[in-house]
Coordinates of C-alpha atoms in Angstrom, one line a residue:
Chain A
M1 CA -13.9 91.8 120.4
N2 CA -16.0 94.1 122.6
K3 CA -14.2 96.9 124.3
S4 CA -14.2 98.7 127.7
I5 CA -12.4 101.9 128.5
I6 CA -11.5 102.8 132.1
I7 CA -10.9 106.6 132.3
V8 CA -8.9 107.5 135.4
A9 CA -9.7 111.0 136.6
G10 CA -8.1 111.2 140.0
G11 CA -6.4 114.6 139.8
S12 CA -6.7 117.1 142.6
G13 CA -5.5 120.0 140.5
L14 CA -2.6 121.1 142.7
R15 CA 0.0 121.2 139.9
M16 CA -2.2 123.5 137.9
G17 CA -2.5 126.2 140.5
H18 CA -6.3 126.0 140.4
D19 CA -8.8 125.0 143.0
I20 CA -10.7 123.0 140.4
P21 CA -9.3 119.5 139.7
K22 CA -7.7 119.4 136.2
Q23 CA -10.3 117.0 134.8
F24 CA -13.0 119.6 135.4
L25 CA -11.2 122.6 133.9
L26 CA -12.9 124.0 130.8
I27 CA -11.5 123.7 127.3
A28 CA -13.7 125.4 124.6
G29 CA -16.3 125.9 127.3
K30 CA -16.5 122.2 128.3
P31 CA -14.9 120.2 131.1
V32 CA -11.7 118.3 130.0
L33 CA -13.2 115.0 131.1
M34 CA -16.2 115.4 128.7
H35 CA -13.8 116.0 125.8
T36 CA -12.0 112.8 126.8
I37 CA -15.1 110.7 127.0
N38 CA -16.3 112.1 123.7
R39 CA -13.1 110.9 122.0
F40 CA -14.1 107.3 122.8
V41 CA -17.7 107.7 121.8
D42 CA -16.6 109.1 118.5
F43 CA -14.3 106.1 118.0
D44 CA -16.8 103.4 118.9
N45 CA -20.2 104.2 120.5
S46 CA -20.7 100.7 121.7
L47 CA -17.8 100.8 124.1
Q48 CA -18.3 100.3 127.8
I49 CA -17.2 103.5 129.5
I50 CA -16.1 103.4 133.2
V51 CA -15.0 106.7 134.8
V52 CA -12.9 106.5 137.9
L53 CA -13.4 109.6 140.2
P54 CA -12.5 110.4 143.8
K55 CA -15.6 109.7 145.8
S56 CA -15.7 113.4 146.9
Q57 CA -15.9 114.6 143.3
V58 CA -18.8 112.4 142.1
D59 CA -21.6 114.8 143.1
Y60 CA -19.8 117.7 141.4
W61 CA -19.3 115.7 138.3
Q62 CA -22.9 114.8 138.1
S63 CA -23.9 118.4 138.5
L64 CA -21.5 119.3 135.7
C65 CA -23.2 116.6 133.5
M66 CA -26.6 118.3 134.2
E67 CA -25.2 121.7 133.5
H68 CA -23.6 120.7 130.2
Q69 CA -26.5 118.4 129.2
F70 CA -23.9 115.6 128.9
T71 CA -25.8 112.4 128.4
V72 CA -23.2 109.8 127.3
P73 CA -23.9 106.6 129.3
H74 CA -21.0 105.8 131.6
E75 CA -20.5 103.9 134.9
I76 CA -18.6 105.5 137.8
A77 CA -16.0 103.7 140.0
F78 CA -14.4 105.4 143.0
G79 CA -10.8 106.4 143.1
G80 CA -8.3 104.7 145.4
E81 CA -5.3 105.8 147.4
T82 CA -3.0 105.7 144.3
R83 CA -3.5 105.4 140.5
F84 CA -2.9 101.6 140.9
H85 CA -5.8 101.3 143.3
S86 CA -8.1 103.5 141.2
V87 CA -7.5 101.3 138.1
S88 CA -8.2 98.2 140.3
N89 CA -11.5 99.6 141.2
G90 CA -12.3 100.4 137.5
L91 CA -11.2 96.9 136.5
A92 CA -13.7 95.3 138.9
M93 CA -16.5 96.8 136.8
A94 CA -15.2 95.9 133.4
T95 CA -17.1 93.2 131.4
P96 CA -15.0 90.0 131.5
G97 CA -13.6 89.0 128.1
N98 CA -13.6 92.6 126.7
L99 CA -10.5 94.3 125.5
I100 CA -9.6 96.7 128.3
G101 CA -8.3 100.2 127.6
I102 CA -7.0 102.4 130.5
H103 CA -6.8 106.1 129.7
D104 CA -5.9 109.3 131.6
G105 CA -8.9 111.5 132.1
V106 CA -6.9 114.5 131.3
R107 CA -5.8 113.4 127.8
P108 CA -8.7 114.8 125.7
F109 CA -7.0 114.7 122.3
V110 CA -6.3 111.0 121.5
S111 CA -7.0 110.5 117.8
N112 CA -9.2 107.8 116.3
Q113 CA -6.1 106.5 114.5
T114 CA -4.2 106.0 117.8
L115 CA -7.3 104.3 119.3
R116 CA -7.7 102.0 116.3
G117 CA -3.9 101.1 116.4
C118 CA -4.1 100.3 120.2
F119 CA -7.2 98.1 120.1
E120 CA -6.2 96.3 116.9
M121 CA -2.7 95.5 118.2
A122 CA -4.0 94.4 121.7
A123 CA -6.5 92.1 120.0
Q124 CA -3.7 90.4 118.1
L125 CA -0.7 90.5 120.6
G126 CA -2.3 90.8 124.1
N127 CA -1.5 94.5 124.7
A128 CA -0.6 97.8 123.0
I129 CA 0.9 100.9 124.4
P130 CA 0.9 104.2 122.3
V131 CA 4.2 106.0 122.2
I132 CA 5.9 108.8 120.4
D133 CA 9.5 109.5 119.5
V134 CA 11.6 112.0 121.5
H135 CA 12.4 115.1 119.5
E136 CA 14.9 116.6 122.0
S137 CA 18.3 115.4 123.0
V138 CA 18.1 113.4 126.2
R139 CA 20.4 113.4 129.2
Q140 CA 20.3 110.9 132.1
V141 CA 21.0 112.3 135.5
K142 CA 23.5 110.2 137.5
G143 CA 24.0 111.6 141.0
Q144 CA 25.7 115.0 140.7
T145 CA 26.4 114.6 137.0
S146 CA 24.5 113.6 133.9
E147 CA 25.3 112.0 130.5
S148 CA 24.1 112.2 127.0
V149 CA 22.1 109.2 125.9
D150 CA 20.9 108.0 122.5
R151 CA 17.4 109.5 122.2
S152 CA 16.5 107.1 119.4
Q153 CA 16.3 104.3 122.0
Y154 CA 13.6 106.1 124.1
R155 CA 9.9 106.6 123.6
L156 CA 7.4 108.8 125.5
V157 CA 4.4 106.8 126.7
Q158 CA 0.8 107.9 126.3
T159 CA -2.6 106.3 126.9
P160 CA -4.9 104.4 126.3
Q161 CA -2.9 101.4 127.2
V162 CA -5.0 98.4 126.0
F163 CA -4.9 94.8 127.2
Q164 CA -6.7 91.5 126.9
Y165 CA -8.9 91.0 129.9
Q166 CA -6.9 88.1 131.4
Q167 CA -3.6 89.8 131.1
I168 CA -4.6 93.0 132.8
T169 CA -6.7 91.4 135.6
N170 CA -3.9 88.9 136.3
A171 CA -1.3 91.8 136.5
Y172 CA -3.4 93.8 138.9
R173 CA -3.3 90.9 141.4
L174 CA 0.3 91.9 142.0
P175 CA 0.9 93.8 145.3
Y176 CA 1.3 97.6 144.7
E177 CA 4.8 99.0 144.0
A178 CA 5.8 102.6 143.8
T179 CA 7.5 102.0 140.4
F180 CA 4.2 101.3 138.8
T181 CA 3.9 104.6 136.9
D182 CA 1.6 103.3 134.3
D183 CA -0.3 100.1 133.4
A184 CA 2.4 98.8 131.1
S185 CA 4.8 98.8 134.0
V186 CA 2.4 96.6 136.0
V187 CA 1.8 94.2 133.2
E188 CA 5.5 94.0 132.4
K189 CA 6.2 93.2 136.1
A190 CA 3.6 90.3 135.7
G191 CA 5.9 88.9 133.0
F192 CA 4.2 89.9 129.8
D193 CA 6.1 91.5 126.8
I194 CA 4.9 95.0 126.0
H195 CA 4.0 96.0 122.4
L196 CA 4.3 99.5 121.2
T197 CA 2.1 101.3 118.7
L198 CA 2.1 104.9 117.4
G199 CA 0.4 107.6 119.5
N200 CA -0.3 111.1 118.3
R201 CA 1.5 114.4 119.3
E202 CA -1.8 116.1 120.3
N203 CA -2.5 113.4 122.9
I204 CA -1.0 115.4 125.7
K205 CA -1.8 115.2 129.4
I206 CA -3.3 118.5 130.6
T207 CA -1.2 119.2 133.7
T208 CA 0.1 122.8 133.5
P209 CA -1.4 126.1 132.4
I210 CA 0.5 125.9 129.1
D211 CA -1.1 122.5 128.4
L212 CA -4.5 124.1 128.9
K213 CA -3.7 126.8 126.3
M214 CA -2.5 124.1 123.9
G215 CA -5.8 122.3 124.6
E216 CA -7.7 125.3 123.4
L217 CA -5.7 125.2 120.2
F218 CA -6.1 121.4 119.7
A219 CA -9.9 121.7 120.4
S220 CA -10.1 124.1 117.4
M221 CA -8.3 121.7 115.0
P222 CA -9.3 118.4 113.4
L223 CA -7.5 115.5 115.1
Chain B
M1 CA 31.5 138.7 130.8
N2 CA 30.5 139.7 127.2
K3 CA 28.3 137.3 125.3
S4 CA 28.0 135.9 121.8
I5 CA 25.2 133.8 120.5
I6 CA 25.5 131.4 117.5
I7 CA 22.1 130.8 116.0
V8 CA 22.2 127.7 113.9
A9 CA 19.5 127.7 111.1
G10 CA 20.4 124.9 108.8
G11 CA 17.0 123.3 108.3
S12 CA 15.9 122.3 104.8
G13 CA 12.2 122.0 105.8
L14 CA 11.7 118.5 104.7
R15 CA 10.1 117.2 108.0
M16 CA 7.5 120.0 107.8
G17 CA 6.2 119.1 104.4
H18 CA 6.8 122.6 103.2
D19 CA 9.1 123.8 100.5
I20 CA 10.2 126.7 102.7
P21 CA 13.0 125.8 105.3
K22 CA 11.5 125.8 108.8
Q23 CA 13.5 128.8 110.0
F24 CA 11.7 131.0 107.4
L25 CA 8.1 129.9 108.0
L26 CA 5.9 132.6 109.4
I27 CA 4.6 132.8 113.0
A28 CA 2.3 135.8 113.6
G29 CA 3.4 137.1 110.2
K30 CA 7.1 137.0 110.8
P31 CA 9.8 134.4 110.0
V32 CA 10.7 132.0 112.8
L33 CA 14.3 133.1 112.7
M34 CA 13.5 136.7 113.3
H35 CA 11.4 135.8 116.4
T36 CA 14.5 133.8 117.6
I37 CA 16.9 136.6 117.1
N38 CA 14.6 139.0 118.8
R39 CA 14.5 136.9 122.0
F40 CA 18.3 137.5 122.4
V41 CA 18.0 141.2 121.6
D42 CA 15.3 141.5 124.2
F43 CA 17.5 139.7 126.8
D44 CA 20.7 141.7 126.1
N45 CA 21.0 144.1 123.2
S46 CA 24.8 144.2 123.4
L47 CA 25.2 140.5 122.5
Q48 CA 27.2 139.5 119.4
I49 CA 24.8 137.7 117.1
I50 CA 26.1 135.2 114.6
V51 CA 23.5 133.5 112.4
V52 CA 24.6 130.3 110.6
L53 CA 22.7 129.7 107.3
P54 CA 23.2 127.4 104.4
K55 CA 25.1 129.4 101.7
S56 CA 22.2 128.9 99.3
Q57 CA 19.7 130.6 101.7
V58 CA 21.6 133.8 102.5
D59 CA 20.2 135.8 99.6
Y60 CA 16.7 134.7 100.5
W61 CA 17.3 135.6 104.2
Q62 CA 18.5 139.1 103.2
S63 CA 15.5 139.7 101.0
L64 CA 13.3 138.6 104.0
C65 CA 15.1 141.1 106.2
M66 CA 14.4 143.9 103.6
E67 CA 10.7 142.8 103.3
H68 CA 10.2 142.7 107.1
Q69 CA 12.3 145.8 107.8
F70 CA 14.4 143.7 110.1
T71 CA 17.4 145.8 111.1
V72 CA 18.9 143.9 114.1
P73 CA 22.7 143.8 113.5
H74 CA 24.0 140.3 113.0
E75 CA 26.9 138.5 111.3
I76 CA 26.3 135.5 108.9
A77 CA 28.4 132.3 108.9
F78 CA 27.8 129.6 106.3
G79 CA 26.4 126.3 107.2
G80 CA 28.5 123.1 106.9
E81 CA 27.8 119.5 106.1
T82 CA 26.4 118.7 109.5
R83 CA 25.3 120.7 112.5
F84 CA 28.8 120.1 114.0
H85 CA 30.4 121.8 111.0
S86 CA 27.9 124.6 111.0
V87 CA 28.7 125.4 114.7
S88 CA 32.4 125.3 113.9
N89 CA 32.0 127.9 111.2
G90 CA 30.0 130.1 113.7
L91 CA 32.6 129.6 116.4
A92 CA 35.3 130.9 114.1
M93 CA 33.5 134.3 114.1
A94 CA 32.9 134.5 117.8
T95 CA 34.8 137.1 119.8
P96 CA 37.6 135.3 121.9
G97 CA 36.9 135.4 125.6
N98 CA 33.1 135.9 125.4
L99 CA 30.6 133.5 126.9
I100 CA 29.4 131.5 123.8
G101 CA 25.8 130.4 123.5
I102 CA 24.7 128.1 120.7
H103 CA 21.0 128.1 119.9
D104 CA 18.7 126.4 117.4
G105 CA 17.3 128.9 114.9
V106 CA 13.9 127.2 115.2
R107 CA 13.5 127.7 118.9
P108 CA 11.8 131.1 119.0
F109 CA 10.3 131.0 122.5
V110 CA 13.2 130.8 124.9
S111 CA 12.4 133.0 127.9
N112 CA 14.6 135.7 129.5
Q113 CA 14.6 133.6 132.7
T114 CA 16.1 130.6 130.8
L115 CA 18.7 132.8 129.1
R116 CA 19.7 134.4 132.4
G117 CA 20.0 131.0 134.0
C118 CA 22.2 129.7 131.2
F119 CA 24.6 132.6 131.0
E120 CA 25.0 133.0 134.8
M121 CA 25.7 129.3 135.4
A122 CA 28.1 129.1 132.4
A123 CA 30.0 132.2 133.8
Q124 CA 30.4 130.4 137.1
L125 CA 30.8 126.7 136.2
G126 CA 32.1 126.7 132.6
N127 CA 28.9 125.6 130.9
A128 CA 25.1 125.4 131.3
I129 CA 22.5 123.3 129.4
P130 CA 18.8 124.1 129.8
V131 CA 16.7 121.1 130.4
I132 CA 13.1 120.2 131.4
D133 CA 11.6 117.2 133.2
V134 CA 9.9 114.5 131.3
H135 CA 6.1 114.5 132.1
E136 CA 5.3 111.2 130.4
S137 CA 6.3 107.6 131.3
V138 CA 9.4 106.6 129.4
R139 CA 10.3 103.3 127.8
Q140 CA 13.7 102.2 126.4
V141 CA 13.6 100.2 123.2
K142 CA 15.9 97.1 123.4
G143 CA 15.9 95.2 120.1
Q144 CA 12.4 93.7 119.6
T145 CA 11.3 94.6 123.1
S146 CA 11.2 97.6 125.4
E147 CA 11.3 98.3 129.1
S148 CA 10.0 100.8 131.5
V149 CA 12.6 103.2 132.9
D150 CA 12.5 105.7 135.7
R151 CA 11.6 109.0 134.1
S152 CA 12.8 111.0 137.0
Q153 CA 16.4 110.2 135.9
Y154 CA 15.9 111.7 132.4
R155 CA 15.8 115.3 131.2
L156 CA 14.9 116.7 127.8
V157 CA 17.6 119.0 126.5
Q158 CA 17.0 122.5 125.0
T159 CA 19.2 125.3 123.8
P160 CA 20.9 127.8 124.2
Q161 CA 23.8 125.7 125.5
V162 CA 26.3 128.2 126.9
F163 CA 30.0 127.7 127.3
Q164 CA 33.1 129.6 128.3
Y165 CA 35.1 130.3 125.1
Q166 CA 38.1 128.1 125.8
Q167 CA 35.9 125.1 126.7
I168 CA 33.8 125.2 123.5
T169 CA 36.6 126.0 121.1
N170 CA 38.8 123.2 122.6
A171 CA 35.9 120.8 122.3
Y172 CA 35.3 121.7 118.7
R173 CA 38.8 120.7 117.8
L174 CA 37.7 117.0 118.2
P175 CA 37.1 115.1 115.0
Y176 CA 33.4 114.8 114.1
E177 CA 31.4 111.9 115.5
A178 CA 27.8 110.9 114.5
T179 CA 26.9 110.7 118.2
F180 CA 27.3 114.5 118.6
T181 CA 23.6 115.4 118.7
D182 CA 24.1 118.7 120.5
D183 CA 27.0 120.8 121.8
A184 CA 26.9 119.4 125.3
S185 CA 27.7 115.9 123.8
V186 CA 30.8 117.4 122.1
V187 CA 32.0 119.2 125.2
E188 CA 31.3 116.1 127.3
K189 CA 33.4 114.0 124.9
A190 CA 36.2 116.6 125.4
G191 CA 36.2 115.6 129.1
F192 CA 34.2 118.5 130.7
D193 CA 31.4 118.0 133.3
I194 CA 28.1 119.3 132.0
H195 CA 25.9 121.5 134.2
L196 CA 22.1 121.6 133.9
T197 CA 19.8 124.5 134.4
L198 CA 16.1 125.0 134.1
G199 CA 14.7 125.6 130.6
N200 CA 11.1 126.7 129.8
R201 CA 8.3 124.5 128.3
E202 CA 7.5 127.0 125.5
N203 CA 11.1 126.7 124.3
I204 CA 10.1 124.1 121.7
K205 CA 11.8 123.3 118.4
I206 CA 9.5 124.1 115.5
T207 CA 9.7 120.9 113.4
T208 CA 6.2 119.7 112.7
P209 CA 2.9 121.5 111.6
I210 CA 1.6 121.1 115.2
D211 CA 4.7 122.9 116.5
L212 CA 3.9 125.8 114.1
K213 CA 0.4 126.0 115.5
M214 CA 1.7 126.0 119.1
G215 CA 4.1 128.7 117.9
E216 CA 1.2 130.9 116.9
L217 CA -0.2 130.3 120.4
F218 CA 3.0 131.1 122.3
A219 CA 3.6 134.2 120.1
S220 CA 0.3 135.5 121.6
M221 CA 1.3 134.9 125.2
P222 CA 3.9 136.6 127.5
L223 CA 6.9 134.4 128.0

């Protein structure tokens, strides 16, 4: 099955304490978003790549592409009011019938093994969500108090979340809800079972200065 | 209030794929356990330090101390069958009346700010558990399926977990249960409310090769 990837890069950079949006910060001298795109090209260079960016950042992105001689073909969709709306805009440009992956622009270290697992499972079962185990003890906050929960029941969710075309486009016809924190939660709301596959520990979201330091480290290692 | 810290270093190193137990692996040329002990000395050099080690590893640890000229005064308790039993053995050596912290030997990057927060809150409220927010979406596995949960209700638990002496010694008179994944879960079972304070992101448990790489990075940064 042919594949599309929608890379959502809507960050404004506030959490990082920088003026530059997180997706444009440099790791090993190159903007995070270019690292992210390159992961997909390395996995399958026939993939349709759709990058969702706030309209106000498109000129800047294109100047970065010139500066870094970044020539990977990709289409650009404009970001919306929330992540949900940004994904909708990206979906409108995806080739009907393709397997559709949706990925955070600030996750530049997804491994080929994770990608293979996601696309293969989604082709078979309709969708696939990469997750990793929780290594820490977990507590659930309940009002003023909290209680210990069994961490073996929980998984931390990564991206890309991959779906068959009809499933994800049907799900995104739902009206927006604030509880939609990722695409799996939208597809789940639409009534589909969600299938989990193994992610990779390096596949972190670059959201804090420590993450950026870890990014420098991961960029120097084989994935 | 005077303070004791029980540093539990019972790892056999299997998860890491090394023969050397994790607490003895080198970060920046020094065994992990020495980094960990040094964090507490840096925070308060009058603290009573109790290191819990498997009996079979004590000679090796002492030869490492010679080799690295590590002269920080500390007492040694022998590890037990499970973490619960190891902590019990450490508690038996703690000075009655002290605030008692219990810390993983393989968490060498706890910050002074976290330590201050833990000991101050425990002095006031009876106990304090350092936690951090979950940055990822979270799913709860339920049999063959899984469902999206509200990540804002969950916290990832770190150490040191700090308790007033009577509270922790009373709790450790309970019979062992397999659900005791940390000291807070024991104290909670004994009927005490658990109080949460802010941990620090660098305060990771060194359990995989990636963690060891991150450790090299954190060792090169100010905490």
